Amino acid sequence: MVNDHFERGSEEESLLIGSEWDQMSRHNGHNENGEDLAELRSHRTDRSTEAVLDRSMPFGGEGPQYRVYKRRWFGLMQLVLLNVIVSWDWLSFSAVSTTSAEYFNVSESAINWLSTGFLFAFCVVSPAVIWILNKGGPKPAIITASLLILVGNWIRYAGTRATNGHFGVVMFGQIIIGLAQPFVLSAPTRFSDLWFTDRGRTSATAIASLANPFGGALGQLIDPFWATKASEIPNMVLYIAIISSIASIPSFFISAKPPTPPSASAAQQKVPLKQTVMIMIRSVEFWLIFIPFSIYVGLFNAISSLLNQILEPHGYTETEAGICGALLIVIGLLTSALTSPLTDKYKAYLLSIKLCTPLIALCYLLFIFAPSAPSISFAYIIASLLGAFSFSLVPIALEWLVEVTYPVSPEMGSTVCWTGGQLVGAVVILVMDALKASRGAVPPLNMKRALVFQAVLALVVVPLPLCLGLFGRDARNRRLMADKGVSGGDVG
C-alpha cells in the first residue's frame, strides 16, 4: 500500500486550479466565458512564475492546487472487491468441474463453456466499456458492473436450484456476469490516473487489477470444500451469490472524481475518442505490448480454467488442483506487492517488462512436465513461479502503455489489452480442450499436447516486447514528463 506521504503531488507542478478542473469537465476545456483554459493556463504561467512557486498561497488562489484525497482508498477498495467477486464467479464451476458435470449431467467440455462464454461476453461489451469510462469515468462503470453481478448471480442460483439443475439458465447468468467483468477490470488505469500521482499509480493499478485473479484463487481454494459432492453445487452457488450481493452495494456510494486533480497529467485534457483509435493503431509500442499481453493473459486464463482437468488424469484430486491454482495466484499477488511499489519509485517499466516476458515463457515450457512429475510439488513450484512473473508484468505493462501513449485516455489501452486477453483465453480453452487425449490414452484424457501448444504460443511472442525502445523508437514515459512539465513529443 502506498502511503499518503508519497501520494502528495508537489504544488509547483500544478497547471490548473481546482475551479478550472471543474470547468474543464463541464465545458469541454473552456471556462464559463468560453475562453480556452489551456491557453489561459499558459498565459498565467508566463506572467505569474513567482506566484506558482509560492507554497504559502491559499487554496483556491492563483497558484497550483494539486492534491490527493483519502476518499480515493474507498473507491479503490470497492474496485478491488468487485474484481475479486467477478473472477470468483468466473471460476465457480471450473474449480469443481467433475462435480459440476455430474450435477448438471453434462460433459466437462460443457462445463468449460461456462468459462469460455464468460470470456466471450467480455469481448462483446468492450466498446461500451471504453465509451462509459471515457465519457463518465470509473463510477458509472463500477455501478454498471455491480448491477450485472447482482442479477447474474441470482439467475445462476435459480438455475442450480431448478429440478436436476437447469444448465441453460446457469449459462445465461454466467454470461451476464461476464458482461460485468470488463467494467471493473478495465477501470483501474482510469481510476489511478484520476485519483493518484505518479508515486502511486502503478501500485493502485496493481491492487485493483490483481484483485481479479485473487478472486479466482479464492474460487479454486474454497469451492472444492463447499461442493464435495454433486448435491452441494446449489449451496456453493448460493454462498457466492450472497457474498457478491454484499460486495456490490458500496458501489453506489463512491465519489465520481476528486475536487481537484492529483497531478498535471490528470488535469490535462485527453485526446478525443475518435483520434485515440488512430493514435493507437499507428503506435508501434502499443502493438509490441498488446500482442504479448493478450497471449499471456489468454494463456493464464486457460490454465486457470483447465488446471483441474490438466492434473486430474495423473491421479491428483480437485483439492490438490485447487491448491495449485491458489499458489499460482497468491504467490503472484505477493510478488506484485513488492514489484509494483518499486516500479512506482524507480520507473523501470521497460526493464521489468523485458525481464518478466522470457521468464513467463520458460514457466509455460516447464509446466509441460509438471502433471507427470513424481510429486505434485513440481507443479506447485512452477505454478508459483508462473504466478510471480505474470502478476508482476500485468500492472507494469498496463501503466507503461498509458505512459507511452499519453495523452490518450488510459481506459482505451487497458480495455483493448484485456479484451485481447479474454478473446485469446476463450480460443485457447477451446483448442486445449480439443487437444485433450482420448480415453484410451495413457493416462486417459491427459492434456500433454495442450500444454505443448500453450508453451509454443508463449515462446513465439517473447521477441516482441524485447524490441521495445530499440531501432530509434521513442519509448519515453510521456505522462511522467507531463507531470514534470517536460514535452514528451508525438505518439506514433
Short mmCIF file of C-alpha atoms in Angstrom, two decimals:
data_model
loop_
_atom_site.label_atom_id
_atom_site.label_comp_id
_atom_site.label_asym_id
_atom_site.label_seq_id
_atom_site.Cartn_x
_atom_site.Cartn_y
_atom_site.Cartn_z
CA MET A 1 0.00 0.00 0.00
CA VAL A 2 1.33 3.41 -0.94
CA ASN A 3 1.45 5.92 1.92
CA ASP A 4 -0.31 9.27 1.62
CA HIS A 5 3.10 10.91 2.09
CA PHE A 6 4.28 9.55 -1.25
CA GLU A 7 0.99 10.41 -2.97
CA ARG A 8 1.11 14.20 -2.49
CA GLY A 9 1.97 15.94 -5.75
CA SER A 10 4.22 18.98 -5.32
CA GLU A 11 2.35 22.26 -5.75
CA GLU A 12 5.00 23.57 -8.14
CA GLU A 13 3.89 21.02 -10.74
CA SER A 14 0.32 22.36 -10.99
CA LEU A 15 -1.12 23.85 -14.16
CA LEU A 16 -4.79 24.17 -13.22
CA ILE A 17 -6.50 25.32 -10.06
CA GLY A 18 -9.44 23.42 -8.61
CA SER A 19 -12.14 25.66 -10.09
CA GLU A 20 -10.67 25.24 -13.59
CA TRP A 21 -10.67 21.44 -13.18
CA ASP A 22 -14.44 21.53 -12.66
CA GLN A 23 -14.93 23.98 -15.52
CA MET A 24 -12.97 21.73 -17.90
CA SER A 25 -15.20 18.82 -17.01
CA ARG A 26 -18.37 20.83 -17.66
CA HIS A 27 -17.37 22.89 -20.68
CA ASN A 28 -15.01 20.68 -22.73
CA GLY A 29 -11.83 22.58 -21.92
CA HIS A 30 -13.36 26.09 -21.76
CA ASN A 31 -14.40 28.25 -18.84
CA GLU A 32 -17.83 29.75 -18.36
CA ASN A 33 -16.89 32.71 -20.60
CA GLY A 34 -15.94 30.39 -23.48
CA GLU A 35 -12.22 31.01 -23.08
CA ASP A 36 -9.76 28.17 -23.73
CA LEU A 37 -8.47 27.11 -20.32
CA ALA A 38 -5.27 25.59 -21.72
CA GLU A 39 -4.38 28.96 -23.30
CA LEU A 40 -5.26 30.87 -20.13
CA ARG A 41 -3.15 28.44 -18.16
CA SER A 42 -0.16 29.10 -20.41
CA HIS A 43 -0.54 32.89 -20.08
CA ARG A 44 -0.86 32.65 -16.33
CA THR A 45 2.29 30.53 -16.08
CA ASP A 46 4.27 33.10 -18.07
CA ARG A 47 3.21 36.12 -16.00
CA SER A 48 2.97 34.52 -12.56
CA THR A 49 6.07 32.37 -12.14
CA GLU A 50 6.76 33.71 -8.69
CA ALA A 51 3.19 33.05 -7.59
CA VAL A 52 3.41 29.48 -8.88
CA LEU A 53 6.45 28.87 -6.72
CA ASP A 54 4.83 30.35 -3.62
CA ARG A 55 3.92 27.45 -1.33
CA SER A 56 2.14 29.76 1.09
CA MET A 57 -0.56 30.67 -1.42
CA PRO A 58 -4.03 29.84 -0.03
CA PHE A 59 -6.13 27.04 -1.51
CA GLY A 60 -8.21 28.18 -4.45
CA GLY A 61 -5.87 31.08 -5.25
CA GLU A 62 -3.88 31.85 -8.37
CA GLY A 63 -1.29 29.12 -7.81
CA PRO A 64 -1.30 25.37 -8.35
CA GLN A 65 -3.67 23.16 -6.44
CA TYR A 66 -2.72 19.52 -6.96
CA ARG A 67 -3.59 17.21 -4.12
CA VAL A 68 -4.86 13.72 -3.35
CA TYR A 69 -7.78 12.73 -1.14
CA LYS A 70 -8.23 9.94 1.38
CA ARG A 71 -11.57 9.04 -0.18
CA ARG A 72 -9.64 7.56 -3.12
CA TRP A 73 -8.96 4.50 -0.96
CA PHE A 74 -12.68 3.81 -0.58
CA GLY A 75 -13.15 3.83 -4.35
CA LEU A 76 -10.05 1.70 -4.85
CA MET A 77 -11.18 -0.87 -2.29
CA GLN A 78 -14.59 -1.11 -3.95
CA LEU A 79 -12.90 -1.72 -7.29
CA VAL A 80 -10.83 -4.42 -5.57
CA LEU A 81 -13.95 -6.09 -4.11
CA LEU A 82 -15.75 -6.21 -7.45
CA ASN A 83 -12.71 -7.62 -9.24
CA VAL A 84 -12.42 -10.32 -6.59
CA ILE A 85 -16.08 -11.23 -6.89
CA VAL A 86 -16.32 -11.22 -10.68
CA SER A 87 -13.32 -13.56 -11.01
CA TRP A 88 -14.65 -15.87 -8.30
CA ASP A 89 -17.89 -16.03 -10.28
CA TRP A 90 -15.95 -16.85 -13.44
CA LEU A 91 -14.20 -19.90 -11.97
CA SER A 92 -17.08 -21.08 -9.76
CA PHE A 93 -17.61 -24.26 -11.74
CA SER A 94 -14.13 -24.75 -13.19
CA ALA A 95 -12.71 -25.41 -9.73
CA VAL A 96 -15.14 -28.33 -9.33
CA SER A 97 -15.54 -29.27 -12.99
CA THR A 98 -16.01 -33.01 -12.39
CA THR A 99 -18.59 -32.48 -9.65
CA SER A 100 -20.39 -29.80 -11.68
CA ALA A 101 -20.56 -32.06 -14.74
CA GLU A 102 -22.11 -34.78 -12.59
CA TYR A 103 -24.70 -32.40 -11.09
CA PHE A 104 -25.85 -30.94 -14.41
CA ASN A 105 -25.47 -34.29 -16.22
CA VAL A 106 -23.24 -32.75 -18.90
CA SER A 107 -19.65 -33.29 -20.05
CA GLU A 108 -16.64 -31.44 -18.68
CA SER A 109 -16.36 -29.78 -22.08
CA ALA A 110 -19.79 -28.25 -21.48
CA ILE A 111 -18.60 -27.01 -18.08
CA ASN A 112 -15.65 -25.41 -19.88
CA TRP A 113 -18.16 -23.35 -21.85
CA LEU A 114 -19.19 -21.63 -18.63
CA SER A 115 -15.68 -20.15 -18.57
CA THR A 116 -15.44 -19.65 -22.32
CA GLY A 117 -18.82 -17.93 -22.63
CA PHE A 118 -17.81 -15.63 -19.79
CA LEU A 119 -14.69 -14.57 -21.70
CA PHE A 120 -16.54 -14.04 -24.97
CA ALA A 121 -19.06 -11.83 -23.14
CA PHE A 122 -16.16 -9.58 -22.15
CA CYS A 123 -15.29 -9.02 -25.82
CA VAL A 124 -18.87 -8.23 -26.83
CA VAL A 125 -19.35 -5.40 -24.33
CA SER A 126 -15.85 -3.86 -24.57
CA PRO A 127 -16.82 -0.97 -26.92
CA ALA A 128 -19.48 0.13 -24.42
CA VAL A 129 -16.91 -0.09 -21.62
CA ILE A 130 -14.50 2.22 -23.45
CA TRP A 131 -17.27 4.74 -24.10
CA ILE A 132 -18.56 4.75 -20.50
CA LEU A 133 -15.09 5.02 -18.95
CA ASN A 134 -14.11 7.75 -21.40
CA LYS A 135 -17.25 9.86 -21.03
CA GLY A 136 -18.36 9.13 -17.48
CA GLY A 137 -15.28 7.90 -15.67
CA PRO A 138 -14.94 4.95 -13.29
CA LYS A 139 -18.09 5.42 -11.18
CA PRO A 140 -20.73 4.67 -13.88
CA ALA A 141 -18.66 1.67 -14.96
CA ILE A 142 -18.45 0.37 -11.39
CA ILE A 143 -22.20 0.80 -10.82
CA THR A 144 -22.99 -0.98 -14.10
CA ALA A 145 -20.77 -3.89 -13.09
CA SER A 146 -22.43 -4.12 -9.68
CA LEU A 147 -25.92 -4.35 -11.17
CA LEU A 148 -24.87 -7.03 -13.66
CA ILE A 149 -23.12 -9.03 -10.92
CA LEU A 150 -26.22 -8.91 -8.71
CA VAL A 151 -28.57 -10.05 -11.47
CA GLY A 152 -26.24 -12.69 -12.89
CA ASN A 153 -25.52 -14.37 -9.56
CA TRP A 154 -29.14 -14.82 -8.60
CA ILE A 155 -30.04 -16.12 -12.07
CA ARG A 156 -27.27 -18.71 -11.68
CA TYR A 157 -28.65 -19.71 -8.31
CA ALA A 158 -32.14 -20.08 -9.76
CA GLY A 159 -30.70 -22.33 -12.47
CA THR A 160 -28.90 -24.58 -9.99
CA ARG A 161 -31.96 -24.82 -7.71
CA ALA A 162 -34.22 -25.92 -10.57
CA THR A 163 -35.04 -29.62 -10.61
CA ASN A 164 -31.88 -31.52 -11.61
CA GLY A 165 -30.24 -28.18 -12.35
CA HIS A 166 -31.03 -26.12 -15.46
CA PHE A 167 -27.72 -25.72 -17.26
CA GLY A 168 -29.05 -23.21 -19.80
CA VAL A 169 -30.24 -20.81 -17.08
CA VAL A 170 -26.88 -21.11 -15.32
CA MET A 171 -25.10 -20.32 -18.59
CA PHE A 172 -27.32 -17.24 -19.07
CA GLY A 173 -26.47 -15.97 -15.59
CA GLN A 174 -22.78 -16.67 -16.20
CA ILE A 175 -22.83 -14.59 -19.40
CA ILE A 176 -24.49 -11.67 -17.60
CA ILE A 177 -21.70 -11.71 -15.02
CA GLY A 178 -19.23 -11.95 -17.90
CA LEU A 179 -20.65 -8.68 -19.23
CA ALA A 180 -19.80 -7.09 -15.87
CA GLN A 181 -16.14 -8.07 -15.83
CA PRO A 182 -14.71 -5.53 -18.33
CA PHE A 183 -16.31 -2.62 -16.48
CA VAL A 184 -14.17 -3.33 -13.41
CA LEU A 185 -11.15 -4.98 -15.00
CA SER A 186 -10.56 -2.09 -17.42
CA ALA A 187 -11.21 0.62 -14.83
CA PRO A 188 -8.00 0.53 -12.69
CA THR A 189 -5.76 2.53 -15.05
CA ARG A 190 -8.51 5.16 -15.47
CA PHE A 191 -9.12 5.26 -11.72
CA SER A 192 -5.43 5.54 -10.79
CA ASP A 193 -4.91 8.27 -13.40
CA LEU A 194 -7.86 10.22 -11.98
CA TRP A 195 -7.05 9.87 -8.26
CA PHE A 196 -3.32 9.09 -7.81
CA THR A 197 0.02 10.76 -8.53
CA ASP A 198 2.95 9.19 -10.33
CA ARG A 199 4.22 7.90 -6.98
CA GLY A 200 1.24 5.60 -6.56
CA ARG A 201 -0.38 4.91 -9.91
CA THR A 202 1.32 1.59 -10.64
CA SER A 203 0.60 0.30 -7.13
CA ALA A 204 -3.06 1.40 -7.37
CA THR A 205 -3.42 -0.28 -10.76
CA ALA A 206 -1.77 -3.43 -9.39
CA ILE A 207 -4.02 -3.59 -6.33
CA ALA A 208 -7.22 -3.28 -8.36
CA SER A 209 -6.19 -5.35 -11.41
CA LEU A 210 -4.63 -8.23 -9.49
CA ALA A 211 -7.62 -8.48 -7.19
CA ASN A 212 -9.26 -10.15 -10.19
CA PRO A 213 -7.09 -13.27 -10.20
CA PHE A 214 -7.17 -13.26 -6.40
CA GLY A 215 -10.89 -13.91 -6.70
CA GLY A 216 -10.02 -16.84 -8.95
CA ALA A 217 -7.68 -18.14 -6.26
CA LEU A 218 -10.46 -17.98 -3.69
CA GLY A 219 -12.68 -19.94 -6.03
CA GLN A 220 -10.00 -22.55 -6.70
CA LEU A 221 -9.34 -22.95 -2.98
CA ILE A 222 -12.79 -22.63 -1.38
CA ASP A 223 -15.23 -24.09 -3.93
CA PRO A 224 -13.91 -27.69 -3.66
CA PHE A 225 -14.67 -27.55 0.09
CA TRP A 226 -18.16 -26.13 -0.46
CA ALA A 227 -19.04 -28.71 -3.13
CA THR A 228 -17.55 -32.04 -2.11
CA LYS A 229 -20.40 -33.86 -3.87
CA ALA A 230 -22.80 -33.05 -6.69
CA SER A 231 -25.77 -32.27 -4.43
CA GLU A 232 -23.83 -29.41 -2.80
CA ILE A 233 -23.43 -27.38 -6.02
CA PRO A 234 -26.59 -25.25 -5.37
CA ASN A 235 -25.39 -24.30 -1.90
CA MET A 236 -21.98 -23.32 -3.29
CA VAL A 237 -23.65 -21.01 -5.82
CA LEU A 238 -25.89 -19.56 -3.08
CA TYR A 239 -22.92 -18.70 -0.86
CA ILE A 240 -21.17 -16.98 -3.75
CA ALA A 241 -24.35 -15.05 -4.65
CA ILE A 242 -24.73 -13.74 -1.08
CA ILE A 243 -21.09 -12.62 -0.94
CA SER A 244 -21.41 -10.98 -4.37
CA SER A 245 -24.52 -9.07 -3.33
CA ILE A 246 -22.89 -7.70 -0.18
CA ALA A 247 -19.77 -6.68 -2.09
CA SER A 248 -21.76 -4.82 -4.77
CA ILE A 249 -23.73 -2.46 -2.51
CA PRO A 250 -20.95 0.08 -1.66
CA SER A 251 -20.51 0.90 -5.36
CA PHE A 252 -23.36 3.39 -5.20
CA PHE A 253 -21.58 5.50 -2.57
CA ILE A 254 -18.12 6.10 -4.10
CA SER A 255 -17.07 9.55 -5.37
CA ALA A 256 -17.14 10.18 -9.11
CA LYS A 257 -13.95 12.28 -9.23
CA PRO A 258 -11.69 14.29 -6.93
CA PRO A 259 -12.48 18.00 -6.34
CA THR A 260 -9.05 18.88 -7.75
CA PRO A 261 -6.67 16.80 -9.89
CA PRO A 262 -3.75 14.92 -8.31
CA SER A 263 -1.19 15.87 -10.99
CA ALA A 264 -0.56 17.84 -14.17
CA SER A 265 -1.21 14.82 -16.39
CA ALA A 266 -4.59 14.21 -14.72
CA ALA A 267 -5.55 17.84 -15.32
CA GLN A 268 -4.56 17.65 -18.99
CA GLN A 269 -7.47 17.23 -21.37
CA LYS A 270 -7.21 13.83 -23.05
CA VAL A 271 -7.31 13.13 -26.79
CA PRO A 272 -10.88 12.71 -28.17
CA LEU A 273 -12.03 9.12 -28.58
CA LYS A 274 -12.03 9.09 -32.40
CA GLN A 275 -8.47 10.42 -32.59
CA THR A 276 -7.42 7.96 -29.90
CA VAL A 277 -8.27 5.00 -32.13
CA MET A 278 -5.99 6.25 -34.92
CA ILE A 279 -3.17 7.03 -32.49
CA MET A 280 -3.30 3.52 -31.03
CA ILE A 281 -3.35 1.89 -34.47
CA ARG A 282 -0.24 3.85 -35.54
CA SER A 283 1.68 3.26 -32.31
CA VAL A 284 4.32 0.54 -32.70
CA GLU A 285 4.76 0.41 -28.92
CA PHE A 286 1.07 -0.35 -28.47
CA TRP A 287 1.29 -3.43 -30.71
CA LEU A 288 4.52 -4.63 -29.08
CA ILE A 289 2.66 -4.64 -25.75
CA PHE A 290 -0.82 -5.62 -26.92
CA ILE A 291 0.15 -8.87 -28.65
CA PRO A 292 2.21 -10.48 -25.85
CA PHE A 293 -0.16 -9.10 -23.17
CA SER A 294 -3.14 -10.70 -24.92
CA ILE A 295 -1.31 -14.00 -25.36
CA TYR A 296 -0.09 -14.23 -21.76
CA VAL A 297 -3.41 -13.17 -20.24
CA GLY A 298 -5.16 -15.67 -22.50
CA LEU A 299 -2.79 -18.47 -21.52
CA PHE A 300 -3.20 -17.61 -17.85
CA ASN A 301 -7.00 -17.66 -18.19
CA ALA A 302 -6.80 -21.03 -19.93
CA ILE A 303 -4.53 -22.69 -17.40
CA SER A 304 -6.65 -21.30 -14.54
CA SER A 305 -9.82 -22.71 -16.10
CA LEU A 306 -8.38 -26.12 -17.03
CA LEU A 307 -5.99 -26.77 -14.14
CA ASN A 308 -8.20 -29.44 -12.60
CA GLN A 309 -8.52 -31.24 -15.96
CA ILE A 310 -4.75 -30.94 -16.52
CA LEU A 311 -3.82 -32.57 -13.20
CA GLU A 312 -6.69 -34.99 -12.56
CA PRO A 313 -5.72 -37.60 -15.22
CA HIS A 314 -2.43 -38.07 -13.36
CA GLY A 315 -4.13 -39.04 -10.12
CA TYR A 316 -4.40 -35.66 -8.40
CA THR A 317 -7.60 -34.59 -6.66
CA GLU A 318 -9.72 -31.47 -7.16
CA THR A 319 -8.41 -30.22 -3.82
CA GLU A 320 -4.77 -30.60 -4.92
CA ALA A 321 -5.57 -28.84 -8.19
CA GLY A 322 -7.27 -26.10 -6.17
CA ILE A 323 -4.15 -25.64 -4.04
CA CYS A 324 -2.04 -25.42 -7.19
CA GLY A 325 -4.39 -22.76 -8.60
CA ALA A 326 -4.30 -20.85 -5.33
CA LEU A 327 -0.48 -20.88 -5.31
CA LEU A 328 -0.47 -19.68 -8.92
CA ILE A 329 -2.37 -16.60 -7.84
CA VAL A 330 -1.41 -15.93 -4.21
CA ILE A 331 2.35 -16.10 -4.87
CA GLY A 332 1.78 -13.81 -7.82
CA LEU A 333 -0.06 -11.31 -5.64
CA LEU A 334 2.66 -11.32 -3.00
CA THR A 335 5.36 -10.79 -5.63
CA SER A 336 3.44 -7.95 -7.26
CA ALA A 337 3.04 -6.34 -3.84
CA LEU A 338 6.84 -5.99 -3.86
CA THR A 339 7.48 -5.16 -7.52
CA SER A 340 4.74 -2.55 -8.04
CA PRO A 341 5.93 -0.08 -5.37
CA LEU A 342 9.50 -0.50 -6.64
CA THR A 343 8.31 0.36 -10.14
CA ASP A 344 6.47 3.39 -8.78
CA LYS A 345 9.70 4.52 -7.17
CA TYR A 346 12.25 3.81 -9.92
CA LYS A 347 10.00 3.90 -13.05
CA ALA A 348 11.84 0.88 -14.51
CA TYR A 349 8.93 -0.13 -16.73
CA LEU A 350 10.87 -1.35 -19.76
CA LEU A 351 13.44 -3.30 -17.78
CA SER A 352 10.70 -5.08 -15.82
CA ILE A 353 8.78 -5.97 -18.99
CA LYS A 354 11.89 -7.33 -20.71
CA LEU A 355 12.83 -9.44 -17.67
CA CYS A 356 9.40 -10.91 -16.98
CA THR A 357 8.44 -11.88 -20.53
CA PRO A 358 11.04 -14.63 -21.21
CA LEU A 359 10.66 -15.97 -17.65
CA ILE A 360 6.91 -16.40 -18.15
CA ALA A 361 7.53 -18.29 -21.39
CA LEU A 362 10.06 -20.53 -19.62
CA CYS A 363 7.48 -21.39 -16.94
CA TYR A 364 4.95 -22.49 -19.55
CA LEU A 365 7.65 -24.67 -21.12
CA LEU A 366 8.46 -26.33 -17.79
CA PHE A 367 4.79 -26.84 -16.94
CA ILE A 368 4.57 -29.42 -19.75
CA PHE A 369 6.35 -31.83 -17.41
CA ALA A 370 4.51 -30.86 -14.19
CA PRO A 371 1.48 -33.19 -14.34
CA SER A 372 3.60 -36.31 -14.98
CA ALA A 373 6.21 -35.44 -12.33
CA PRO A 374 6.60 -37.92 -9.43
CA SER A 375 5.16 -35.40 -6.96
CA ILE A 376 2.62 -32.58 -7.04
CA SER A 377 5.37 -30.38 -5.57
CA PHE A 378 6.85 -29.74 -9.01
CA ALA A 379 3.51 -28.39 -10.26
CA TYR A 380 3.25 -26.25 -7.13
CA ILE A 381 6.72 -24.74 -7.72
CA ILE A 382 6.23 -23.98 -11.42
CA ALA A 383 2.74 -22.57 -10.81
CA SER A 384 4.15 -20.30 -8.09
CA LEU A 385 6.90 -19.00 -10.39
CA LEU A 386 4.45 -18.52 -13.25
CA GLY A 387 2.17 -16.51 -10.98
CA ALA A 388 5.05 -14.41 -9.66
CA PHE A 389 6.29 -13.33 -13.09
CA SER A 390 2.81 -12.97 -14.64
CA PHE A 391 1.42 -10.83 -11.85
CA SER A 392 4.49 -8.63 -11.79
CA LEU A 393 4.12 -7.98 -15.50
CA VAL A 394 0.41 -7.11 -15.71
CA PRO A 395 0.23 -3.75 -13.86
CA ILE A 396 3.64 -2.64 -15.15
CA ALA A 397 2.67 -3.31 -18.77
CA LEU A 398 -0.68 -1.53 -18.37
CA GLU A 399 0.86 1.52 -16.72
CA TRP A 400 3.71 1.74 -19.22
CA LEU A 401 1.20 1.59 -22.06
CA VAL A 402 -0.54 4.62 -20.54
CA GLU A 403 2.84 6.37 -20.24
CA VAL A 404 3.97 5.78 -23.79
CA THR A 405 0.60 6.62 -25.41
CA TYR A 406 -0.12 9.73 -23.31
CA PRO A 407 -2.26 11.90 -23.74
CA VAL A 408 -4.51 9.06 -24.87
CA SER A 409 -7.06 8.34 -22.14
CA PRO A 410 -5.95 5.33 -20.02
CA GLU A 411 -9.08 3.22 -20.46
CA MET A 412 -8.50 2.73 -24.18
CA GLY A 413 -5.25 0.79 -23.93
CA SER A 414 -6.28 -1.23 -20.87
CA THR A 415 -9.68 -2.21 -22.27
CA VAL A 416 -8.27 -3.25 -25.64
CA CYS A 417 -5.49 -5.27 -23.99
CA TRP A 418 -7.83 -7.02 -21.57
CA THR A 419 -10.27 -7.73 -24.40
CA GLY A 420 -7.47 -9.31 -26.41
CA GLY A 421 -6.57 -11.44 -23.39
CA GLN A 422 -10.15 -12.65 -22.87
CA LEU A 423 -10.57 -13.46 -26.57
CA VAL A 424 -7.28 -15.37 -26.72
CA GLY A 425 -8.20 -17.14 -23.48
CA ALA A 426 -11.53 -18.30 -24.83
CA VAL A 427 -9.96 -19.59 -28.05
CA VAL A 428 -7.08 -21.29 -26.21
CA ILE A 429 -9.51 -23.07 -23.85
CA LEU A 430 -11.39 -24.46 -26.85
CA VAL A 431 -8.17 -25.52 -28.59
CA MET A 432 -6.72 -27.13 -25.46
CA ASP A 433 -9.98 -28.99 -24.85
CA ALA A 434 -9.85 -30.27 -28.44
CA LEU A 435 -6.23 -31.40 -27.94
CA LYS A 436 -7.17 -33.50 -24.89
CA ALA A 437 -6.13 -37.15 -25.30
CA SER A 438 -8.69 -39.91 -25.77
CA ARG A 439 -9.97 -42.20 -23.03
CA GLY A 440 -7.72 -44.91 -24.43
CA ALA A 441 -4.56 -42.86 -23.95
CA VAL A 442 -2.09 -43.33 -21.10
CA PRO A 443 -3.15 -41.73 -18.87
CA PRO A 444 -6.71 -41.30 -20.19
CA LEU A 445 -7.76 -37.75 -21.13
CA ASN A 446 -4.31 -36.29 -20.42
CA MET A 447 -3.57 -32.80 -21.76
CA LYS A 448 0.12 -33.01 -22.67
CA ARG A 449 -0.48 -31.92 -26.27
CA ALA A 450 -2.46 -28.95 -24.99
CA LEU A 451 0.40 -27.95 -22.69
CA VAL A 452 2.87 -28.16 -25.58
CA PHE A 453 0.60 -25.90 -27.63
CA GLN A 454 0.46 -23.47 -24.72
CA ALA A 455 4.27 -23.39 -24.34
CA VAL A 456 4.87 -22.82 -28.06
CA LEU A 457 2.45 -19.90 -28.07
CA ALA A 458 4.19 -18.38 -25.03
CA LEU A 459 7.64 -18.68 -26.62
CA VAL A 460 6.66 -17.26 -30.02
CA VAL A 461 5.78 -13.81 -28.68
CA VAL A 462 8.88 -13.31 -26.49
CA PRO A 463 10.83 -11.24 -29.09
CA LEU A 464 8.11 -8.57 -29.38
CA PRO A 465 8.46 -6.81 -26.00
CA LEU A 466 12.25 -7.24 -26.20
CA CYS A 467 12.16 -4.83 -29.18
CA LEU A 468 10.63 -2.00 -27.13
CA GLY A 469 12.83 1.09 -27.17
CA LEU A 470 15.07 -0.26 -29.94
CA PHE A 471 15.63 0.90 -33.53
CA GLY A 472 15.38 4.57 -32.57
CA ARG A 473 11.82 4.33 -31.24
CA ASP A 474 10.75 6.90 -28.64
CA ALA A 475 9.80 4.90 -25.56
CA ARG A 476 9.89 7.71 -23.00
CA ASN A 477 7.39 7.98 -20.14
CA ARG A 478 5.32 10.83 -21.61
CA ARG A 479 2.80 11.07 -18.78
CA LEU A 480 5.56 11.34 -16.22
CA MET A 481 7.22 14.00 -18.35
CA ALA A 482 3.93 15.94 -18.42
CA ASP A 483 3.82 15.82 -14.62
CA LYS A 484 7.30 17.33 -14.56
CA GLY A 485 6.47 19.95 -17.19
CA VAL A 486 8.57 18.42 -19.99
CA SER A 487 7.31 18.00 -23.56
CA GLY A 488 7.03 14.33 -24.50
CA GLY A 489 6.72 14.62 -28.27
CA ASP A 490 4.20 12.91 -30.51
CA VAL A 491 2.80 9.42 -30.21
CA GLY A 492 3.16 7.23 -33.29
#
